Amino acid sequence: VQLVESGGGLVQTGGSLRLSCVVSGFSFADDAIGWFRQAPGKEREGVSFISNYNGAAYYADSVRGRFTISRDNAKKTVYLQMNSLKPDDTAVYYCAADITRTASYLVGYLGSYEPDYRGQGTQVTVSN
């Protein structure tokens, strides 16, 4: 099982980045999949997850209206378009997938729940 993230980098406040996560080794279409982040000294936070059943997207309050998640089942890829970035968005962003938990649960409880699968992470740094 592999989840490989890309697209992180350094951007100024107000800028945009698009993260991608390519998955292999499991049934992509059966899992809720999305992103969480971890900043130094801060609790892990579920950012956004998308449902495997109906494509419904869920977002943390801190990113709603600025980030957009999407998935391409044929390409086994999930994307996170991040606009209007702020310094508080600085973190390592991880792609994650889970077979049993819903996308809404993962956004709300990923601080204390370990998903079935996760990638190695990609650094996003937003400068002032």
CSV table of C-alpha atoms in Angstrom, one decimal:
chain,number,residue,atom,x,y,z
A,1,VAL,CA,0.0,0.0,0.0
A,2,GLN,CA,1.4,3.4,-1.0
A,3,LEU,CA,0.2,6.9,-0.7
A,4,VAL,CA,2.6,9.4,-2.3
A,5,GLU,CA,2.1,13.1,-1.8
A,6,SER,CA,3.5,15.9,-3.9
A,7,GLY,CA,2.9,19.6,-4.5
A,8,GLY,CA,4.1,21.1,-1.3
A,9,GLY,CA,6.5,24.0,-1.1
A,10,LEU,CA,7.1,27.6,0.0
A,11,VAL,CA,4.5,30.2,-0.8
A,12,GLN,CA,3.8,33.7,0.4
A,13,THR,CA,0.7,34.7,2.3
A,14,GLY,CA,-2.3,34.8,0.0
A,15,GLY,CA,-0.7,32.4,-2.5
A,16,SER,CA,-1.9,29.0,-3.7
A,17,LEU,CA,-0.7,25.4,-3.8
A,18,ARG,CA,-2.2,22.2,-5.1
A,19,LEU,CA,-1.3,19.0,-3.4
A,20,SER,CA,-1.7,15.6,-5.1
A,21,CYS,CA,-1.8,12.1,-3.6
A,22,VAL,CA,-1.4,9.0,-5.8
A,23,VAL,CA,-2.4,5.8,-4.2
A,24,SER,CA,-1.7,2.2,-5.0
A,25,GLY,CA,-2.2,-1.2,-3.4
A,26,PHE,CA,-5.7,-0.9,-2.2
A,27,SER,CA,-9.2,-0.2,-3.6
A,28,PHE,CA,-9.2,3.5,-3.9
A,29,ALA,CA,-12.9,3.8,-4.6
A,30,ASP,CA,-13.8,2.0,-1.3
A,31,ASP,CA,-12.1,4.4,1.1
A,32,ALA,CA,-12.7,7.8,2.5
A,33,ILE,CA,-9.6,9.7,1.5
A,34,GLY,CA,-8.2,13.1,2.2
A,35,TRP,CA,-5.7,15.2,4.1
A,36,PHE,CA,-4.6,16.0,7.6
A,37,ARG,CA,-1.8,18.2,8.8
A,38,GLN,CA,0.7,18.4,11.6
A,39,ALA,CA,2.5,21.5,12.6
A,40,PRO,CA,5.4,21.6,15.2
A,41,GLY,CA,4.0,21.9,18.7
A,42,LYS,CA,0.4,21.5,17.5
A,43,GLU,CA,-2.1,18.8,17.5
A,44,ARG,CA,-2.7,16.8,14.3
A,45,GLU,CA,-5.7,18.2,12.5
A,46,GLY,CA,-8.0,16.7,9.9
A,47,VAL,CA,-8.1,19.2,7.0
A,48,SER,CA,-10.4,17.7,4.4
A,49,PHE,CA,-11.8,14.3,3.5
A,50,ILE,CA,-14.0,13.2,0.6
A,51,SER,CA,-16.5,10.4,0.8
A,52,ASN,CA,-16.1,7.2,-1.2
A,53,TYR,CA,-19.9,6.8,-1.4
A,54,ASN,CA,-21.2,10.0,-2.8
A,55,GLY,CA,-18.2,12.3,-3.2
A,56,ALA,CA,-19.3,14.6,-0.5
A,57,ALA,CA,-16.5,16.8,0.8
A,58,TYR,CA,-15.9,17.8,4.4
A,59,TYR,CA,-13.6,20.5,5.7
A,60,ALA,CA,-12.1,21.8,8.9
A,61,ASP,CA,-13.5,25.2,9.9
A,62,SER,CA,-10.0,26.6,9.6
A,63,VAL,CA,-9.8,25.9,5.9
A,64,ARG,CA,-13.4,26.0,4.7
A,65,GLY,CA,-13.9,28.4,1.8
A,66,ARG,CA,-10.2,28.4,1.0
A,67,PHE,CA,-9.4,24.7,0.3
A,68,THR,CA,-11.0,22.4,-2.2
A,69,ILE,CA,-10.7,18.6,-2.2
A,70,SER,CA,-11.3,16.4,-5.2
A,71,ARG,CA,-10.7,12.9,-6.2
A,72,ASP,CA,-10.2,11.1,-9.5
A,73,ASN,CA,-11.0,7.4,-9.1
A,74,ALA,CA,-9.7,6.5,-12.5
A,75,LYS,CA,-6.3,8.0,-11.7
A,76,LYS,CA,-6.4,6.9,-8.0
A,77,THR,CA,-5.5,10.4,-7.1
A,78,VAL,CA,-6.8,12.9,-4.6
A,79,TYR,CA,-6.1,16.6,-4.8
A,80,LEU,CA,-6.2,19.5,-2.3
A,81,GLN,CA,-6.3,22.9,-3.9
A,82,MET,CA,-5.2,25.5,-1.3
A,83,ASN,CA,-6.0,29.1,-1.9
A,84,SER,CA,-5.6,32.2,0.2
A,85,LEU,CA,-2.9,30.5,2.2
A,86,LYS,CA,-2.0,31.9,5.7
A,87,PRO,CA,1.1,31.4,7.9
A,88,ASP,CA,-1.1,29.2,10.2
A,89,ASP,CA,-1.4,26.8,7.3
A,90,THR,CA,2.2,25.9,7.6
A,91,ALA,CA,2.5,22.2,8.4
A,92,VAL,CA,3.4,18.8,7.0
A,93,TYR,CA,0.4,17.7,5.0
A,94,TYR,CA,-0.4,14.0,4.9
A,95,CYS,CA,-2.6,12.0,2.6
A,96,ALA,CA,-4.7,9.4,4.4
A,97,ALA,CA,-7.4,6.9,3.7
A,98,ASP,CA,-9.6,4.8,5.8
A,99,ILE,CA,-11.9,1.9,5.0
A,100,THR,CA,-14.3,2.0,8.0
A,101,ARG,CA,-14.6,5.6,9.1
A,102,THR,CA,-16.6,8.3,7.2
A,103,ALA,CA,-15.1,11.4,5.7
A,104,SER,CA,-16.9,13.6,8.2
A,105,TYR,CA,-15.5,11.5,11.1
A,106,LEU,CA,-12.0,11.8,9.8
A,107,VAL,CA,-12.1,15.5,9.6
A,108,GLY,CA,-13.4,15.8,13.1
A,109,TYR,CA,-11.5,13.1,14.9
A,110,LEU,CA,-8.2,12.6,13.1
A,111,GLY,CA,-6.4,14.2,16.0
A,112,SER,CA,-7.0,11.1,18.0
A,113,TYR,CA,-7.6,8.4,15.4
A,114,GLU,CA,-5.0,6.7,13.3
A,115,PRO,CA,-6.3,6.1,9.7
A,116,ASP,CA,-5.7,2.8,8.0
A,117,TYR,CA,-3.3,4.3,5.5
A,118,ARG,CA,-1.2,7.4,5.3
A,119,GLY,CA,1.6,8.8,3.2
A,120,GLN,CA,4.9,10.2,4.2
A,121,GLY,CA,3.8,13.8,4.0
A,122,THR,CA,4.7,17.0,2.1
A,123,GLN,CA,5.8,20.2,3.7
A,124,VAL,CA,3.8,23.4,3.1
A,125,THR,CA,5.4,26.6,4.3
A,126,VAL,CA,3.5,29.9,4.1
A,127,SER,CA,5.7,33.0,4.7
A,128,ASN,CA,4.5,36.4,5.9
